[in-house]
Every structure is written in C-alpha cells, then in structure tokens.
Amino acid sequence: MLNWQDLLALDEGKMLWALRDFPEQIERALGLACRVPNSVQGFKNAVVLGMGGSAIAGDLLARFATVPVVTVRDYALPGWVNADTLLVAISYSGETEETLSAFREGLRRTRRAVALTTGGALAALCEEWEIPWVPVPPGFQPRAALAFLLFPLLGCFSRLGHLQGNPFAVAPLLRRLREACLPDHNENAAQTLAQALFQKVPVIYGAGITGPVAYRWKTQINENAKQPAYWAELPELCHNEIVGYELATKVFAQGIVIFLRTSFDHPRVAKRVEILKEVLSSRGLAFFEVWGEGEDALSQALWLLYFGDWVSFYLALLNGVDPTPVRPIQELKRRLKEL
Ligand code: F6R
C-alpha cells in the first residue's frame, strides 16, 4: 500500500501549500482586479505578453473573452498591434527577457497597457512609462501563482463586459474539489490517476475551452513531475496526430491518453472522442476521460485545470522528486544572462 504521507516528505518546496490555497488565492486575486483601471477600456483587442507559467493566463483569458485576445510568447509583436490594442504584460518575476522586449515594443504603439508582476524590471518599466501594474504576491513559483496572474484579468474583463462566465463562481467550486484531492482523502481520484500515469508518457487532449487546460496539464507534469508529457487539441488532432498511432505499439508503448471533457464540448467533438477511443484501443493504447464540473464553461475549465495540478503534484511524489524546483529553466536563464 502506498503511503502518501511518507511521500509528502519529498515536497520540500511546499508546493502542497500553494496548491491547497488556490481557491483562496482566486478570491484575493479577484480583489486585485480593481488595480486594472477603467481608463484602459475602449480597446478593440488585447495582446497578452508572457512566457511559461505566466503566459498560460493569456491563453485562458482568450478562450473566455468576448473581444479578440492573442497571447504572444516572443520577443516581438504582431504587426496589427496599435493604439486600439490593450497591452497586457505578465511576468511573475518581472525579469523575463522575451516579455520585457515585447512590452517595450508595444509601449511605442499603444498606451492602453497594464502589467501583472511581483516587481523587477517589468515594474520599473511601468513606473517609467506611468503604466498601472497589479502587484502579485512574491514567494511562489510562477506556475503556482496562476490565480494572481489570471483572476485580476478575468475580474477586470468581467467588469468591462468583455467576459463570458462568472469568475466569482470558481473559488467555491474549487474548494469542494480540493476536499476530494487533499492527501489524506480516501478514494482520491487525483492520486488514482497519478498512479495510472506513473512511468507512462501522458498525452493530454483538450478541445475548445479545454485546449489551454490540456497545455497546462502538460506543462505541470513537465515542471512538477519532471518528466515528458504532450498535448494536442481536438478536432485538429483528428487531421494528423491520429495517423501517428499506426506505429504506436512499436514506438510509443508507454503512451497514455487523457481526454479532458466538459458538458460544453461541441457535439461533433464528443463523437470524435468516441471514435478516437476505438482507434486508441485498437492500437493498444490506454486512455482516461476526466470530466469538468461546474455551472458554466469557465468553471468547468478551471475545475479540470485544478484537478490536473493535483495529478501532477502526486505524480511528482510517485516519481520521487520535489515538485517545486525547475533547475533546467533557471540554468538556461543564467547562461543566457552571461552571454
Ligand atoms: C516556473 C514557470 C516558468 C516561468 C517562465 C517565465 O514555475 O512556470 O514557466 O513562468 O520561465 O518566468 P516569469 O513567469 O517569471 O516571467
């Protein structure tokens, strides 16, 4: 019998605490929405600049915003960004060079801008250009601060009438999910799924609103559990990835697919999932389905996201690693600085 309490000793960076407090962080973060002033309103589109754990907030916002929102993970901006664009720079550390570069370029094209950060060079840039910035609490890993990077934006877009879904319904829902995912909870679905993924290569499939959630699962498994994971989106994967399963038994015996499902899936997507399950079975690949809960699409997407965070946490423990450190990212940043 696995003793999860013993395995928790691996969590030296206390990822459990950050994970456990996610619903309360959401509530605090919604309180920060007022730091995005109404003076930014009137924009026709928005561009969110960020990388990694900060950028995912842009992907999620884009799926629920009623104006076009594009996430840019790059040094440069698309040509269409102009004075009608809301520029949102997100960098937990405030030191990410791609984000800083794109933000500098953006400020030459629009003054409708806001940043979310703990400080650093990004905050300094905002002070210099008199741009408002949302102060995010320090002490987290960027990916564990998602509530503070996303919910001020969801709250602001909701206030301005640019959001589908109720961001205020999310925290109470996730509090209930938390009870079922805490380490000492019996019949813990997150622990069970983590055990099923152990020593496998997870491939996470989302569709529409769950596309960025599938990507978050993949990156959380990479960074927390320190192992490979992949993701793709329906219906697109039915036009390419599906062919790659022809030789799966030879080259991808460790593969395991997880379908992220919501009651808002397009009916044709739902049919495609059923066919895909048959294809996977015929190729000897295992799959799981995880259904989101909640009243609206936003709630269901965040339910799935939070559940995935728990799964990646337990998978890290099974892998015998501390979920928190991301040494290869830090090492790469350090080497780049030296150049
Ligand atoms: C680390 C993490 C990374 C960072 C990324 C950008 O937990 O998730 O993906 O988010 O390296 O750094 P920040 O967020 O500081 O701009």
Coordinates of C-alpha atoms and ligand atoms in Angstrom, one line a residue:
M1 CA 0.0 0.0 0.0
L2 CA 1.3 3.4 -0.9
N3 CA 1.8 5.8 2.0
W4 CA 1.2 9.3 0.6
Q5 CA 2.0 10.9 4.0
D6 CA 5.6 9.4 3.7
L7 CA 5.9 10.6 0.1
L8 CA 5.0 14.2 1.2
A9 CA 8.4 14.5 2.7
L10 CA 9.7 14.9 -0.9
D11 CA 7.7 18.2 -1.1
E12 CA 10.5 20.3 0.3
G13 CA 9.4 23.4 -1.6
K14 CA 5.9 23.1 -0.1
M15 CA 4.0 23.0 -3.4
L16 CA 1.2 21.4 -1.4
W17 CA 0.6 24.7 0.4
A18 CA 0.3 26.7 -2.8
L19 CA -1.9 24.1 -4.4
R20 CA -4.1 23.8 -1.3
D21 CA -4.7 27.6 -1.1
F22 CA -5.6 28.0 -4.8
P23 CA -9.3 28.8 -4.1
E24 CA -8.4 31.5 -1.5
Q25 CA -5.8 32.9 -3.9
I26 CA -8.5 33.2 -6.5
E27 CA -10.6 35.3 -4.1
R28 CA -7.6 37.5 -3.2
A29 CA -6.8 37.9 -6.9
L30 CA -10.3 39.0 -7.8
G31 CA -9.8 41.7 -5.2
L32 CA -6.8 42.9 -7.2
A33 CA -9.0 43.4 -10.4
C34 CA -9.6 47.0 -9.3
R35 CA -5.9 47.6 -9.8
V36 CA -6.6 47.5 -13.6
P37 CA -8.1 50.9 -14.1
N38 CA -11.2 51.6 -16.2
S39 CA -9.1 54.1 -18.2
V40 CA -7.9 51.1 -20.3
Q41 CA -11.4 50.5 -21.6
G42 CA -12.4 51.1 -25.2
F43 CA -9.8 48.6 -26.6
K44 CA -10.8 46.6 -29.7
N45 CA -8.4 43.7 -29.0
A46 CA -5.8 42.6 -26.4
V47 CA -2.4 41.1 -26.6
V48 CA -1.0 39.2 -23.6
L49 CA 2.8 39.1 -23.4
G50 CA 4.3 36.3 -21.3
M51 CA 6.2 33.1 -21.2
G52 CA 5.6 29.7 -19.5
G53 CA 3.6 29.8 -16.3
S54 CA 2.7 33.5 -16.8
A55 CA 1.6 33.1 -20.4
I56 CA -1.0 30.5 -19.8
A57 CA -3.2 33.2 -18.2
G58 CA -3.4 34.8 -21.6
D59 CA -4.4 31.5 -23.3
L60 CA -7.2 31.0 -20.7
L61 CA -8.4 34.7 -20.9
A62 CA -8.5 34.4 -24.7
R63 CA -11.0 31.5 -24.5
F64 CA -13.5 33.4 -22.4
A65 CA -13.0 37.0 -23.6
T66 CA -15.6 38.5 -25.9
V67 CA -13.0 40.6 -27.7
P68 CA -10.1 39.1 -29.6
V69 CA -7.2 38.2 -27.2
V70 CA -3.9 36.8 -28.5
T71 CA -1.1 35.5 -26.4
V72 CA 2.4 36.4 -27.6
R73 CA 5.3 34.2 -26.3
D74 CA 8.0 36.0 -28.2
Y75 CA 10.4 39.0 -28.3
A76 CA 8.4 40.8 -30.9
L77 CA 4.8 41.8 -31.5
P78 CA 2.4 41.1 -34.4
G79 CA 2.1 44.0 -36.9
W80 CA -1.6 44.6 -36.1
V81 CA -1.0 45.8 -32.5
N82 CA -1.9 49.5 -32.4
A83 CA -3.5 52.2 -30.2
D84 CA -6.7 50.2 -30.1
T85 CA -4.9 47.3 -28.5
L86 CA -4.8 46.6 -24.8
L87 CA -1.3 45.5 -24.0
V88 CA -1.0 43.1 -21.0
A89 CA 2.4 42.1 -19.8
I90 CA 2.5 39.2 -17.4
S91 CA 5.8 38.1 -15.8
Y92 CA 5.8 36.7 -12.3
S93 CA 9.5 37.6 -11.7
G94 CA 9.3 40.7 -13.8
E95 CA 12.6 39.7 -15.4
T96 CA 11.7 37.6 -18.4
E97 CA 13.5 39.0 -21.4
E98 CA 11.1 38.0 -24.1
T99 CA 8.2 39.7 -22.2
L100 CA 10.2 42.8 -21.5
S101 CA 11.3 43.1 -25.1
A102 CA 7.7 42.7 -26.5
F103 CA 6.4 45.1 -23.8
R104 CA 8.9 47.8 -24.8
E105 CA 7.9 47.5 -28.4
G106 CA 4.2 47.6 -27.5
L107 CA 4.5 50.8 -25.5
R108 CA 5.7 52.5 -28.6
R109 CA 2.4 51.6 -30.3
T110 CA -0.3 51.9 -27.5
R111 CA -0.6 53.5 -24.1
R112 CA -3.5 51.2 -23.1
A113 CA -1.4 48.9 -21.1
V114 CA -1.1 47.1 -17.8
A115 CA 1.3 44.6 -16.2
L116 CA 1.0 41.9 -13.6
T117 CA 4.2 41.1 -11.7
T118 CA 5.9 40.9 -8.4
G119 CA 8.2 43.7 -9.3
G120 CA 11.6 43.5 -11.1
A121 CA 12.4 45.2 -14.4
L122 CA 8.8 45.0 -15.5
A123 CA 7.5 47.0 -12.6
A124 CA 10.4 49.5 -13.2
L125 CA 9.4 49.9 -16.8
C126 CA 5.8 50.5 -15.8
E127 CA 6.9 53.2 -13.3
E128 CA 9.0 54.9 -16.0
W129 CA 6.1 54.9 -18.6
E130 CA 3.4 55.6 -16.0
I131 CA 1.6 52.4 -16.7
P132 CA -0.5 50.7 -14.0
W133 CA 0.6 47.4 -12.7
V134 CA -1.0 44.8 -10.5
P135 CA 1.3 43.8 -7.6
V136 CA 1.4 40.0 -7.4
P137 CA 2.5 38.5 -4.0
P138 CA 6.0 37.1 -4.0
G139 CA 7.2 33.7 -2.8
F140 CA 5.6 31.4 -5.3
Q141 CA 6.8 29.5 -8.3
P142 CA 5.3 31.4 -11.3
R143 CA 3.2 28.5 -12.3
A144 CA 1.9 28.2 -8.7
A145 CA 0.8 31.9 -8.8
L146 CA -1.7 31.3 -11.6
A147 CA -4.6 32.7 -9.6
F148 CA -2.8 36.0 -9.2
L149 CA -1.9 36.2 -12.9
L150 CA -5.3 35.3 -14.3
F151 CA -8.1 36.3 -12.0
P152 CA -7.3 40.1 -11.9
L153 CA -7.7 40.0 -15.6
L154 CA -10.9 37.8 -15.5
G155 CA -12.3 40.2 -12.9
C156 CA -11.4 43.3 -15.0
F157 CA -12.8 41.8 -18.3
S158 CA -16.0 40.8 -16.4
R159 CA -16.4 44.4 -15.0
L160 CA -15.9 45.8 -18.5
G161 CA -18.5 43.4 -20.0
H162 CA -15.9 41.5 -22.0
L163 CA -16.1 38.1 -20.4
Q164 CA -18.3 35.0 -20.8
G165 CA -18.7 33.2 -17.5
N166 CA -18.7 34.1 -13.8
P167 CA -15.2 34.3 -12.3
F168 CA -16.8 34.6 -8.8
A169 CA -18.3 31.1 -9.0
V170 CA -14.9 29.4 -9.4
A171 CA -13.5 29.6 -5.8
P172 CA -16.4 28.0 -4.1
L173 CA -16.5 25.2 -6.7
L174 CA -12.7 24.5 -6.4
R175 CA -13.0 24.5 -2.6
R176 CA -15.2 21.4 -3.0
L177 CA -12.7 19.8 -5.4
R178 CA -9.9 20.5 -3.0
E179 CA -11.6 18.4 -0.3
A180 CA -11.5 15.4 -2.6
C181 CA -7.9 15.9 -3.6
L182 CA -6.1 16.6 -0.3
P183 CA -3.5 13.9 0.6
D184 CA -5.5 12.2 3.4
H185 CA -8.7 12.0 1.4
N186 CA -9.7 8.4 0.7
E187 CA -10.8 7.3 -2.8
N188 CA -8.7 10.2 -4.1
A189 CA -9.3 10.5 -7.9
A190 CA -6.2 12.7 -8.4
Q191 CA -3.9 10.1 -6.6
T192 CA -5.6 7.3 -8.6
L193 CA -4.9 9.0 -11.9
A194 CA -1.4 9.9 -10.9
Q195 CA -0.8 6.2 -10.2
A196 CA -2.2 5.2 -13.6
L197 CA 0.2 7.8 -15.3
F198 CA 3.3 6.5 -13.3
Q199 CA 6.1 5.5 -15.7
K200 CA 3.9 6.4 -18.7
V201 CA 4.1 9.3 -21.2
P202 CA 0.8 11.2 -20.8
V203 CA -0.8 12.8 -23.8
I204 CA -3.5 15.3 -22.9
Y205 CA -6.3 16.1 -25.3
G206 CA -8.5 19.2 -24.9
A207 CA -11.0 20.9 -27.2
G208 CA -12.0 24.5 -27.4
I209 CA -12.1 25.9 -23.9
T210 CA -10.0 23.0 -22.6
G211 CA -7.2 23.5 -25.1
P212 CA -5.2 25.7 -22.8
V213 CA -6.1 23.4 -19.9
A214 CA -4.6 20.4 -21.7
Y215 CA -1.5 22.5 -22.3
R216 CA -1.4 23.4 -18.5
W217 CA -1.6 19.7 -17.6
K218 CA 1.3 19.0 -20.0
T219 CA 3.5 21.8 -18.5
Q220 CA 2.6 21.0 -14.9
I221 CA 3.6 17.4 -15.5
N222 CA 6.8 18.6 -17.1
E223 CA 7.7 21.1 -14.3
N224 CA 6.3 19.4 -11.2
A225 CA 6.8 15.7 -12.1
K226 CA 10.0 16.3 -14.2
Q227 CA 9.0 14.0 -17.0
P228 CA 7.9 14.2 -20.6
A229 CA 4.2 14.9 -21.4
Y230 CA 2.5 16.1 -24.6
W231 CA -0.8 17.6 -25.5
A232 CA -3.0 18.3 -28.6
E233 CA -6.4 19.7 -29.4
L234 CA -9.5 18.3 -31.0
P235 CA -10.7 18.5 -33.7
E236 CA -7.3 19.3 -35.2
L237 CA -5.6 16.2 -33.9
C238 CA -8.0 14.1 -35.9
H239 CA -6.3 15.5 -39.0
N240 CA -2.7 14.5 -38.2
E241 CA -1.8 13.1 -34.8
I242 CA -4.3 10.2 -35.2
V243 CA -2.1 8.8 -38.0
G244 CA 0.9 8.7 -35.7
Y245 CA -0.8 5.9 -33.7
E246 CA -0.4 3.5 -36.5
L247 CA 3.1 2.5 -35.1
A248 CA 2.3 3.3 -31.5
T249 CA 2.8 -0.2 -30.3
K250 CA 6.4 -0.1 -31.7
V251 CA 7.5 3.4 -30.7
F252 CA 5.1 4.7 -28.0
A253 CA 4.2 1.7 -25.8
Q254 CA 4.4 4.0 -22.8
G255 CA 1.9 6.4 -24.2
I256 CA -1.4 7.1 -22.3
V257 CA -4.1 9.5 -23.4
I258 CA -6.3 11.7 -21.2
F259 CA -9.3 13.3 -22.7
L260 CA -10.4 16.5 -20.9
R261 CA -14.2 16.7 -21.2
T262 CA -16.9 19.3 -20.4
S263 CA -20.6 19.4 -21.0
F264 CA -19.8 22.3 -23.4
D265 CA -17.9 20.1 -25.8
H266 CA -19.2 20.6 -29.4
P267 CA -21.4 17.6 -30.2
R268 CA -19.2 16.6 -33.1
V269 CA -16.1 16.8 -30.9
A270 CA -17.9 14.4 -28.5
K271 CA -18.5 12.0 -31.4
R272 CA -14.8 12.3 -32.4
V273 CA -13.7 11.4 -28.9
E274 CA -15.8 8.2 -29.1
I275 CA -14.2 7.2 -32.4
L276 CA -10.7 8.1 -31.1
K277 CA -11.2 5.8 -28.1
E278 CA -11.8 2.9 -30.6
V279 CA -8.7 3.9 -32.5
L280 CA -6.5 4.1 -29.4
S281 CA -7.9 0.7 -28.1
S282 CA -7.1 -0.9 -31.5
R283 CA -3.5 0.4 -31.2
G284 CA -3.1 -1.0 -27.7
L285 CA -3.1 2.5 -26.0
A286 CA -4.8 3.1 -22.7
F287 CA -6.9 6.3 -22.2
F288 CA -8.8 8.0 -19.5
E289 CA -11.5 10.6 -19.5
V290 CA -11.8 13.4 -17.0
W291 CA -15.0 15.5 -16.8
G292 CA -15.1 19.0 -15.5
E293 CA -17.8 20.1 -13.1
G294 CA -19.5 23.5 -12.6
E295 CA -22.3 25.7 -13.9
D296 CA -20.5 27.4 -16.7
A297 CA -17.7 26.7 -19.2
L298 CA -15.2 28.8 -17.2
S299 CA -15.9 26.9 -14.0
Q300 CA -15.6 23.5 -15.8
A301 CA -12.3 24.5 -17.4
L302 CA -10.9 25.7 -14.1
W303 CA -12.1 22.6 -12.4
L304 CA -10.2 20.5 -14.9
L305 CA -7.1 22.7 -14.5
Y306 CA -7.1 22.4 -10.7
F307 CA -7.6 18.7 -10.9
G308 CA -4.7 18.4 -13.3
D309 CA -2.5 20.4 -10.9
W310 CA -3.2 17.9 -8.2
V311 CA -2.5 15.0 -10.5
S312 CA 0.9 16.5 -11.5
F313 CA 1.7 17.0 -7.8
Y314 CA 1.0 13.4 -6.9
L315 CA 2.9 12.2 -10.0
A316 CA 5.9 14.1 -8.8
L317 CA 5.8 12.3 -5.5
L318 CA 5.5 9.0 -7.2
N319 CA 8.5 9.9 -9.4
G320 CA 10.4 10.6 -6.2
V321 CA 11.0 14.3 -6.9
D322 CA 10.3 17.6 -5.2
P323 CA 7.6 19.3 -7.3
T324 CA 8.9 22.9 -6.8
P325 CA 12.4 23.4 -8.3
V326 CA 12.8 24.0 -12.0
R327 CA 16.6 23.9 -12.2
P328 CA 16.9 23.4 -16.0
I329 CA 14.9 26.7 -16.6
Q330 CA 17.0 28.6 -14.1
E331 CA 20.2 27.2 -15.5
L332 CA 19.2 28.3 -19.1
K333 CA 18.2 31.8 -17.9
R334 CA 21.5 32.1 -16.1
R335 CA 23.6 31.0 -19.1
L336 CA 21.7 33.5 -21.3
K337 CA 22.4 36.3 -18.9
E338 CA 26.1 35.6 -19.1
L339 CA 26.2 35.9 -22.9
Ligands
F6R1 C1 8.2 28.4 -13.3 C2 7.5 28.5 -14.6 C3 8.1 29.1 -15.8 C4 8.1 30.7 -15.8 C5 8.7 31.3 -17.0 C6 8.6 32.8 -17.1 O1 7.4 28.0 -12.3 O2 6.3 28.2 -14.6 O3 7.5 28.6 -16.9 O4 6.8 31.1 -15.7 O5 10.1 30.9 -17.1 O6 9.0 33.4 -16.0 P1 8.1 34.6 -15.4 O7 6.8 33.9 -15.1 O8 8.8 35.0 -14.1 O9 8.0 35.6 -16.4

